[in-house]
Amino acid sequence: MKASKWIVCAGVAGVLSAVASVSAAQAVELRYATGFAPNSTGAKAADVYAEKAKEYSGGDIDMKVFAQSLLSFSEMSPGVRDGIADIGMVLFPYFPAEFPNSTMVSEMTMLFSLHDTNNRGGLAWHGALVEYIMLNCDKCRGEIKAQNQVFTSTSSTEYMLMCIKPIEKAQDMQGVRIRAPGAHWTRWAQSLGAVSVSIPQNEIFEGLSQGLLDCSLNGAAELVDLGLMDVVKYVIRDVPGGGFGGTAQSNVNLDVWTGLSPEQRLNLLKASNYHGALNSWNYNVNNQAALAKAEERGIDVIEPAQEFIDATRAFTQEDLQTIAKSYAEKYQLEGTDEAIAKMQELFEKWVGLVQDIDSADAFADLVWNEAVSKVDVASYGQ
């Protein structure tokens, strides 16, 4: 009898062990690629993304992060499309022909200059863009699907001028060589007599230190993340306004997405939402900390003259029409005026929503409740 019992117990244990092994083997392994350098604000948020995916899925999703290794930003969209990475941080403005509708609204971030955002323009833009793409822009989702991808989150931050020479008035922009990482900022710079210079992010430090650039548009956090603290002498706030507005923080390969169960998609969507919210929140916090540190280091943080701010606001109002017209003509888009108006409406809404947010968790909950939770994971992106 005892021997029989041991045999039965051993058999049951063997079955349970086999079931556990099968369950573990069925855990989904995903590769997330970002162009951010290791230990940067963005890369640290990506590490939390992997942790959250595992936590929300109860270990059913195992994610490995590749920071500035598997794919560069310029390789990201085709890399995710072709499955080199399962998920990646795709920057729409790097691929305007593939994502014209999404890129068009990304050029609108100088709206920051028209509102009192209380240094929360990046958070407001984040919420507005998620709500716009997920719930209001069929064409955006369609062009993303055409690249074999699914949009799940974004992130944003306020940008400002970082220079090696003082810029206080609009006339000080004459002849200034500036890295403007967006067509709208290029138009703004040229309208003031400046020269737009195109160089990769990882060459900004060298460009400023060698005098190839006079200024660069960046988030203040990059004074630390890119080491710009050692070369920048002046930071000019409030002009031109805006932030990088075309981030698809964690676009998922469509084949990978459809291969997940609805529950896995929901858990990944929750993790992606937290990832983007954390990145935007950390940039907001790190921007303020970096500015304080810059002043301690003797970097002059300049408040621009009112006429400079007024000139920038006038340009922004006029440029909204330019954006609508240029995308309609270049990419044969329809309804561009309506799209611009909708994004303006959503941004104004989110400026109000984010004012009382006091943590990344609270921001993630806000974006989830207002937008992300309203998509149907059974059909979204397909």
Coordinates of C-alpha atoms in Angstrom, one line a residue:
M1 CA 0.0 0.0 0.0
K2 CA 2.7 2.4 1.0
A3 CA 4.6 1.7 -2.2
S4 CA 1.5 2.2 -4.3
K5 CA 0.9 5.5 -2.6
W6 CA 4.4 6.7 -3.3
I7 CA 4.0 5.7 -6.9
V8 CA 0.7 7.6 -7.2
C9 CA 2.2 10.6 -5.5
A10 CA 5.3 10.5 -7.7
G11 CA 3.0 10.3 -10.7
V12 CA 1.0 13.3 -9.6
A13 CA 4.1 15.2 -8.9
G14 CA 5.4 14.3 -12.3
V15 CA 2.2 15.5 -14.0
L16 CA 2.2 18.8 -12.0
S17 CA 5.9 19.3 -12.9
A18 CA 5.2 18.7 -16.5
V19 CA 2.2 21.2 -16.4
A20 CA 4.4 23.8 -14.8
S21 CA 7.1 23.3 -17.4
V22 CA 4.6 23.6 -20.2
S23 CA 3.2 26.8 -18.6
A24 CA 6.7 28.3 -18.2
A25 CA 7.5 27.3 -21.8
Q26 CA 4.4 29.2 -23.0
A27 CA 5.5 32.5 -21.5
V28 CA 5.9 35.0 -24.3
E29 CA 9.4 36.4 -24.8
L30 CA 9.5 39.8 -26.3
R31 CA 12.4 42.1 -27.4
Y32 CA 11.9 45.8 -26.9
A33 CA 14.3 48.2 -28.7
T34 CA 14.9 51.9 -28.0
G35 CA 17.4 54.3 -29.5
F36 CA 18.0 55.8 -26.1
A37 CA 21.4 55.2 -24.6
P38 CA 21.8 53.0 -21.5
N39 CA 21.1 54.7 -18.2
S40 CA 19.3 57.6 -19.9
T41 CA 15.9 58.7 -18.8
G42 CA 14.3 56.8 -21.6
A43 CA 16.3 53.6 -21.1
K44 CA 15.5 53.6 -17.4
A45 CA 11.8 53.8 -18.2
A46 CA 12.2 50.9 -20.6
D47 CA 13.6 48.8 -17.9
V48 CA 10.4 49.5 -15.8
Y49 CA 8.4 48.6 -18.9
A50 CA 9.8 45.1 -18.8
E51 CA 9.1 44.8 -15.1
K52 CA 5.5 46.0 -15.5
A53 CA 4.9 43.6 -18.4
K54 CA 6.0 40.7 -16.2
E55 CA 4.1 42.0 -13.2
Y56 CA 0.8 42.6 -15.0
S57 CA 0.9 39.3 -16.8
G58 CA 1.8 37.3 -13.8
G59 CA 5.1 36.2 -15.5
D60 CA 3.3 35.4 -18.7
I61 CA 5.3 38.1 -20.6
D62 CA 9.1 38.2 -20.4
M63 CA 10.6 41.2 -22.0
K64 CA 14.3 42.0 -22.8
V65 CA 15.3 45.6 -23.3
F66 CA 17.8 46.6 -26.0
A67 CA 19.0 50.2 -25.4
Q68 CA 20.8 51.8 -28.4
S69 CA 21.9 48.3 -29.5
L70 CA 19.4 46.2 -31.5
L71 CA 18.1 49.1 -33.6
S72 CA 18.8 52.8 -33.9
F73 CA 16.0 55.4 -34.2
S74 CA 16.5 55.6 -37.9
E75 CA 16.2 51.8 -38.2
M76 CA 13.4 51.4 -35.8
S77 CA 10.2 51.4 -37.9
P78 CA 11.4 48.9 -40.6
G79 CA 13.0 46.9 -37.8
V80 CA 9.7 46.5 -35.9
R81 CA 7.8 46.0 -39.1
D82 CA 10.1 43.1 -40.1
G83 CA 10.3 41.6 -36.6
I84 CA 13.9 42.4 -35.8
A85 CA 12.4 43.8 -32.6
D86 CA 9.0 42.7 -31.3
I87 CA 8.3 46.2 -29.9
G88 CA 10.2 49.4 -30.6
M89 CA 10.2 53.2 -29.9
V90 CA 9.3 54.6 -33.3
L91 CA 9.6 58.3 -34.0
F92 CA 7.0 59.3 -36.6
P93 CA 8.9 62.3 -38.0
Y94 CA 11.8 60.0 -39.0
F95 CA 9.4 58.3 -41.4
P96 CA 6.9 60.9 -42.7
A97 CA 6.1 59.1 -45.9
E98 CA 5.0 56.0 -44.0
F99 CA 3.2 57.9 -41.2
P100 CA 2.0 61.2 -42.8
N101 CA -1.2 61.6 -40.7
S102 CA 0.6 60.9 -37.4
T103 CA 3.6 63.0 -38.4
M104 CA 1.4 66.0 -39.3
V105 CA 0.0 66.4 -35.8
S106 CA 3.4 65.9 -34.3
E107 CA 4.4 69.2 -35.9
M108 CA 1.8 71.0 -33.8
T109 CA 3.6 71.0 -30.4
M110 CA 4.4 74.7 -30.6
L111 CA 0.8 75.0 -29.3
F112 CA 2.6 74.9 -25.9
S113 CA 3.5 78.5 -26.5
L114 CA -0.1 79.5 -26.8
H115 CA -1.2 78.1 -23.4
D116 CA -0.2 78.5 -19.8
T117 CA 0.8 74.8 -19.4
N118 CA 2.6 75.4 -16.0
N119 CA 5.6 73.4 -17.4
R120 CA 3.3 70.5 -18.1
G121 CA 3.0 70.8 -21.9
G122 CA 4.7 67.5 -22.4
L123 CA 2.2 65.7 -20.2
A124 CA -0.8 67.4 -21.9
W125 CA 0.6 66.5 -25.3
H126 CA 1.1 62.9 -24.2
G127 CA -2.6 62.5 -23.2
A128 CA -3.9 64.4 -26.3
L129 CA -1.8 62.3 -28.8
V130 CA -2.9 59.0 -27.2
E131 CA -6.5 60.0 -27.3
Y132 CA -6.2 61.3 -30.8
I133 CA -4.5 58.3 -32.4
M134 CA -6.3 55.5 -30.4
L135 CA -9.9 57.0 -30.5
N136 CA -10.1 59.7 -33.1
C137 CA -7.8 59.0 -36.1
D138 CA -8.7 56.0 -38.1
K139 CA -6.1 57.1 -40.8
C140 CA -3.3 57.2 -38.2
R141 CA -4.1 53.6 -37.0
G142 CA -4.4 52.5 -40.7
E143 CA -1.0 53.8 -41.7
I144 CA 0.6 52.2 -38.6
K145 CA -1.1 48.9 -39.4
A146 CA 0.3 49.2 -43.0
Q147 CA 3.7 49.2 -41.4
N148 CA 2.8 45.9 -39.6
Q149 CA 2.7 47.8 -36.3
V150 CA 0.2 48.6 -33.5
F151 CA 0.4 51.9 -31.5
T152 CA 0.2 51.4 -27.7
S153 CA 1.7 54.5 -26.1
T154 CA 3.6 57.7 -26.5
S155 CA 5.8 60.1 -24.4
S156 CA 6.7 63.8 -24.6
T157 CA 8.7 66.5 -22.9
E158 CA 9.1 70.3 -23.2
Y159 CA 12.0 71.5 -25.4
M160 CA 14.0 74.7 -25.0
L161 CA 17.0 76.4 -26.6
M162 CA 20.4 75.3 -25.3
C163 CA 23.1 77.6 -26.7
I164 CA 26.7 78.6 -26.5
K165 CA 25.8 82.2 -27.0
P166 CA 23.1 84.4 -25.4
I167 CA 19.7 84.6 -27.2
E168 CA 17.3 87.1 -25.6
K169 CA 15.5 88.9 -28.4
A170 CA 14.2 87.8 -31.8
Q171 CA 16.9 89.7 -33.6
D172 CA 19.5 87.6 -31.8
M173 CA 18.5 84.7 -33.9
Q174 CA 20.0 86.2 -37.1
G175 CA 22.5 83.8 -38.5
V176 CA 22.3 81.4 -35.5
R177 CA 23.1 77.8 -36.4
I178 CA 20.5 75.6 -34.7
R179 CA 19.7 72.0 -34.5
A180 CA 15.9 71.9 -34.9
P181 CA 14.6 68.3 -34.7
G182 CA 11.3 69.0 -36.5
A183 CA 10.1 70.8 -39.6
H184 CA 8.0 73.2 -37.6
W185 CA 11.0 74.3 -35.6
T186 CA 13.0 74.6 -38.7
R187 CA 10.4 77.0 -40.2
W188 CA 10.3 79.0 -37.0
A189 CA 14.1 79.3 -36.9
Q190 CA 14.2 80.3 -40.6
S191 CA 11.5 82.9 -40.1
L192 CA 13.8 84.6 -37.6
G193 CA 16.9 84.5 -39.8
A194 CA 18.5 81.4 -38.2
V195 CA 20.0 78.5 -40.1
S196 CA 18.7 75.0 -39.4
V197 CA 21.5 72.3 -39.1
S198 CA 20.6 68.6 -39.3
I199 CA 22.8 66.3 -37.1
P200 CA 22.0 63.1 -35.1
Q201 CA 21.2 63.4 -31.4
N202 CA 24.5 61.7 -30.4
E203 CA 26.5 64.4 -32.2
I204 CA 24.9 67.4 -30.5
F205 CA 27.7 67.6 -27.9
E206 CA 30.4 67.6 -30.5
G207 CA 28.5 70.1 -32.6
L208 CA 28.2 72.6 -29.8
S209 CA 31.7 72.1 -28.5
Q210 CA 33.3 72.6 -31.9
G211 CA 31.1 75.5 -32.8
L212 CA 29.3 73.8 -35.6
L213 CA 26.1 74.6 -33.7
D214 CA 25.2 77.7 -31.8
C215 CA 22.1 76.2 -30.3
S216 CA 20.2 73.0 -30.0
L217 CA 16.6 72.3 -29.2
N218 CA 16.3 69.7 -26.4
G219 CA 14.6 68.7 -23.2
A220 CA 16.5 70.1 -20.2
A221 CA 16.9 66.5 -18.9
E222 CA 19.4 66.0 -21.8
L223 CA 21.8 68.4 -20.1
V224 CA 22.4 65.4 -18.0
D225 CA 21.5 62.5 -20.3
L226 CA 23.6 63.7 -23.2
G227 CA 26.3 65.4 -21.1
L228 CA 25.3 68.8 -22.5
M229 CA 25.9 70.4 -19.1
D230 CA 29.6 70.5 -20.0
V231 CA 29.2 72.5 -23.1
V232 CA 26.0 74.6 -22.9
K233 CA 26.4 78.1 -21.5
Y234 CA 22.8 79.4 -21.9
V235 CA 19.4 77.9 -21.7
I236 CA 16.5 80.0 -23.1
R237 CA 13.1 79.1 -21.8
D238 CA 9.6 79.5 -23.4
V239 CA 10.8 79.8 -26.9
P240 CA 10.1 78.3 -29.3
G241 CA 7.9 76.2 -27.1
G242 CA 6.8 72.7 -27.9
G243 CA 8.3 69.3 -27.4
F244 CA 9.0 66.2 -29.5
G245 CA 5.4 65.3 -30.4
G246 CA 5.8 62.3 -32.7
T247 CA 6.8 59.4 -30.4
A248 CA 5.3 56.0 -30.6
Q249 CA 6.8 54.8 -27.4
S250 CA 6.2 51.1 -27.8
N251 CA 4.8 50.1 -31.2
V252 CA 4.2 46.4 -31.3
N253 CA 4.8 44.2 -34.4
L254 CA 1.4 43.4 -35.7
D255 CA 2.1 39.7 -36.1
V256 CA 3.3 39.5 -32.5
W257 CA 0.2 41.4 -31.3
T258 CA -2.2 39.1 -33.1
G259 CA -0.4 36.1 -31.8
L260 CA -1.1 37.2 -28.2
S261 CA -4.3 36.2 -26.4
P262 CA -6.7 39.0 -25.5
E263 CA -5.6 38.8 -21.9
Q264 CA -1.9 39.1 -22.9
R265 CA -2.7 42.1 -25.2
L266 CA -4.5 43.8 -22.3
N267 CA -1.6 43.2 -19.9
L268 CA 0.9 44.4 -22.5
L269 CA -1.3 47.5 -23.2
K270 CA -1.3 48.3 -19.5
A271 CA 2.4 47.9 -19.3
S272 CA 2.9 50.1 -22.4
N273 CA 0.6 52.8 -21.0
Y274 CA 2.6 52.8 -17.7
H275 CA 5.9 52.9 -19.7
G276 CA 4.9 56.0 -21.7
A277 CA 3.4 57.8 -18.7
L278 CA 6.5 57.1 -16.6
N279 CA 8.8 58.4 -19.3
S280 CA 6.8 61.6 -19.8
W281 CA 6.6 62.1 -16.0
N282 CA 10.3 61.5 -15.5
Y283 CA 11.2 63.9 -18.2
N284 CA 9.0 66.5 -16.6
V285 CA 10.7 66.0 -13.2
N286 CA 14.2 65.6 -14.6
N287 CA 13.8 68.8 -16.7
Q288 CA 13.2 70.9 -13.6
A289 CA 16.0 69.1 -11.7
A290 CA 18.4 69.6 -14.6
L291 CA 17.6 73.3 -14.9
A292 CA 18.3 73.8 -11.2
K293 CA 21.6 71.9 -11.5
A294 CA 22.5 74.0 -14.6
E295 CA 22.1 77.2 -12.6
E296 CA 24.2 75.8 -9.9
R297 CA 26.9 75.1 -12.5
G298 CA 26.8 78.7 -13.7
I299 CA 24.7 78.1 -16.8
D300 CA 22.6 81.2 -17.5
V301 CA 18.9 80.3 -17.7
I302 CA 17.4 83.2 -19.7
E303 CA 13.8 84.4 -19.8
P304 CA 13.4 85.8 -23.3
A305 CA 12.1 89.2 -24.1
Q306 CA 8.3 89.6 -24.5
E307 CA 8.7 90.6 -28.2
F308 CA 10.5 87.3 -28.8
I309 CA 7.6 85.4 -27.2
D310 CA 5.1 87.4 -29.1
A311 CA 6.8 86.7 -32.4
T312 CA 6.9 83.0 -31.6
R313 CA 3.2 82.9 -30.8
A314 CA 2.3 84.8 -34.0
F315 CA 4.4 82.3 -36.0
T316 CA 2.7 79.3 -34.3
Q317 CA -0.8 80.6 -35.1
E318 CA 0.1 81.0 -38.8
D319 CA 2.1 77.8 -39.0
L320 CA -0.9 75.6 -38.1
Q321 CA -2.4 76.6 -41.5
T322 CA 1.0 75.9 -43.1
I323 CA 1.0 72.4 -41.6
A324 CA -2.5 71.5 -42.8
K325 CA -1.8 72.8 -46.3
S326 CA 1.7 71.3 -46.8
Y327 CA 0.6 67.8 -45.7
A328 CA -2.5 68.0 -47.9
E329 CA -0.3 68.9 -50.9
K330 CA 2.7 66.7 -50.2
Y331 CA 0.9 63.5 -49.1
Q332 CA -2.5 64.0 -50.6
L333 CA -4.1 63.9 -47.2
E334 CA -7.8 64.8 -46.8
G335 CA -9.4 66.6 -43.9
T336 CA -6.2 68.2 -42.6
D337 CA -7.9 71.3 -41.3
E338 CA -10.3 69.1 -39.3
A339 CA -7.5 67.0 -38.0
I340 CA -5.6 70.1 -36.8
A341 CA -8.7 71.5 -35.1
K342 CA -9.3 68.2 -33.3
M343 CA -5.8 68.0 -32.0
Q344 CA -6.0 71.6 -30.8
E345 CA -9.3 70.7 -29.0
L346 CA -7.7 67.6 -27.3
F347 CA -4.6 69.5 -26.3
E348 CA -6.6 72.2 -24.6
K349 CA -8.6 69.5 -22.8
W350 CA -5.5 67.8 -21.5
V351 CA -3.8 71.0 -20.4
G352 CA -6.5 71.2 -17.8
L353 CA -6.5 67.5 -16.9
V354 CA -2.8 67.3 -16.1
Q355 CA -2.5 70.3 -13.8
D356 CA -3.2 68.4 -10.5
I357 CA -1.2 65.2 -11.4
D358 CA 1.4 64.5 -8.8
S359 CA 3.0 61.2 -9.8
A360 CA 3.8 58.9 -12.6
D361 CA 1.2 56.4 -11.2
A362 CA -1.5 59.1 -11.2
F363 CA -0.6 60.1 -14.7
A364 CA -0.7 56.5 -16.0
D365 CA -4.2 56.1 -14.4
L366 CA -5.4 59.3 -16.0
V367 CA -4.3 58.3 -19.5
W368 CA -5.7 54.8 -19.0
N369 CA -9.1 56.0 -17.8
E370 CA -9.5 58.8 -20.3
A371 CA -8.3 56.9 -23.4
V372 CA -6.4 53.6 -23.4
S373 CA -9.0 51.6 -21.5
K374 CA -11.6 52.5 -24.1
V375 CA -10.1 50.4 -26.9
D376 CA -11.2 46.8 -27.5
V377 CA -8.1 44.5 -27.3
A378 CA -9.9 41.8 -29.3
S379 CA -9.9 44.0 -32.4
Y380 CA -7.6 47.0 -31.8
G381 CA -4.9 47.5 -34.3
Q382 CA -6.1 44.7 -36.6

